[in-house]
Amino acid sequence: MKHARILLATVLPSLLAACGGGGGGGGGGGGGPTSSNFGGPVPNTFSGSVTFNGAPMSGVGVTAFETNTNSTLALATTDANGVYRFSGLSTGGNVAMNLQFFPSKSGYAFYPTASTSPVAAAYLWNASPDNWYANTGLAVTRAQYNGQYSNPGGGSPLIFTVINYLSVSGNSVTGANFNAYDGSNPLVSLAQSGQKISYGAGDDASFKKGVVWPVTRFVDNQDGSVTDKLTGLVWLKNAGCLAPAHWSAAVAQANQLANGACGLSDASKAGQWRLPNLAELESVVDVSAVNPAIAAGNPFQNVSGGNYWTSSVYFGGQEGTANAWAIRMSDGRYMNDSNLNVIASSTNAVWAVRDGSSAGAVKLQATGAYIPFAGGDDGSVQSGAPLPFPRMRNNGNGTVTDTATGLIWLRKADCINQTWAGALAAVNSLGNGQCGLTDGSTPGIWRMPNRKEMQSLADRGLNNHADFFDTSWTSGGNPGVNSMGAAFSNFIQFQYYWTSSTDTANAAEAWTVFSCDFGVYDIAKSSTGYTLAVR
């Protein structure tokens, strides 16, 4: 059977470009848990359920989007048991019908938990890095919907997480399920940053927000590996064993690591180790420590103060990216400089990590990167708790809730623009009636986000965070989701946003997040910067 072929443009494409040829599908229908019949010689059915906190969720709209015609094929709505169903899915025509399914309901975010029947037998249509679609069964993938949604300034894509499905003969599916999130049931919890000394009222060490670290965080397994009890990750004990390399070679070195190499006697096999993604390498950074920026008393050996590669490319949702993220382990600064993180030519240190046998005190979130650039990289593995969609819930009172972390953020992102000390004071006194707030909050409830909290907003599938956060979308062609409001209001581009975490290597500087790439950089506290507020 001739399959549809999805091709990508080189810069911020719509994944859902027309494939050419009809898929045997027709126009919409919907209403109730079962859509109208589309016709076709060997029709398939597609069904699943939506749950919230383990209970069935009724009234959720589910869109069946046909990538062949780049349009909504049909809609269904979950019934009292949380069940939706599409029937009569055509398998005829010279090009198989490819569909993407996603749910929507005001105030909620969703993520697939598909228990597929049958299981995908293949997950590659196109050559890397376009290998996101299953030939049979299902695949959970992130997909850009620029072509179906318009926004005033163009800008960043609207990224859904969808269940992708190819309607070939005998490929009826059950168990295409989704979970719903509203912030009361967050997917991740954030750890403390490690800051111990307070440098100003209301700063990181004043609140010490986040999950407390285990008394003994890093445990030497006596087999060449170290377990982080905070995250559950297992790290190579000798952080200087693998040779510094260009990025692709660094990814390959980590993937090939196994028992017998670098002092390992853990029975590990090649393919179990990997180069850490940006969230994983960030997780070992202790902002109170320098040279290296890892908690004192750790059992690691040969940790360099130089730059360590991560497996996360600079823009994880864009082909042709020339750079990958690295972290300077002397102090924890993210590296994005002209000759220090170029995939093809920069040489950086290599450290390996693998999943542990038990969970840690926190669950790290996925970075959001989803294009594979090398086998075993961030886009291939996508390690961590997934990012639900639409992630931010507008509470209608000047605040937004992050459904991934449960944190509540000030929506007006340009209200506070001062020096670090001035911004701390402004946030400490923030309350109802200021910065667009009508939430009844009082001074002392809000705080400046620490480094870990500010980084938690990142989605490495984006090319420009500020642009995405500040953009609204509308659609006249997709009745499943007609509009999507901006996550924040007036998120300023090309500006540093303060965190409450001081750079211990230089207490006159604080860690900031650059609004567009969401890199962590140290800036003089006397500078003027923006800040968000969180609670």
XYZ file of N, CA, C and O in Angstrom, residues 30 65 125 205 213 228 249 303 338 399 498 515:
48
model
N -20.450 14.402 13.973
C -20.073 14.379 15.372
C -21.313 14.444 16.224
O -22.433 14.249 15.773
N -8.249 14.746 13.187
C -7.685 15.646 12.188
C -7.003 14.817 11.113
O -6.129 13.990 11.410
N 8.428 6.623 8.803
C 8.049 6.805 7.413
C 9.188 7.417 6.628
O 9.549 6.971 5.576
N 16.747 31.647 49.090
C 17.012 31.039 50.394
C 16.004 31.473 51.458
O 15.868 30.810 52.488
N 15.915 18.062 49.495
C 16.824 17.018 49.031
C 16.969 15.937 50.095
O 16.930 16.218 51.303
N 21.322 9.239 42.152
C 20.797 10.487 42.715
C 19.432 10.175 43.319
O 18.467 9.928 42.596
N 29.450 12.866 18.389
C 30.322 11.850 18.973
C 30.051 11.701 20.461
O 30.147 10.593 21.011
N 35.056 15.697 37.954
C 34.080 16.613 37.381
C 34.807 17.879 36.954
O 35.413 18.573 37.776
N 29.170 31.774 20.551
C 29.423 31.530 19.138
C 30.260 30.296 18.848
O 30.039 29.612 17.850
N -4.039 35.713 36.734
C -3.096 34.629 36.991
C -3.292 33.514 35.982
O -4.351 33.385 35.358
N 14.506 37.990 35.876
C 15.191 37.625 37.110
C 14.690 36.300 37.685
O 13.523 35.946 37.545
N 14.517 35.636 27.834
C 13.114 35.398 27.518
C 12.901 34.598 26.241
O 11.886 33.915 26.110
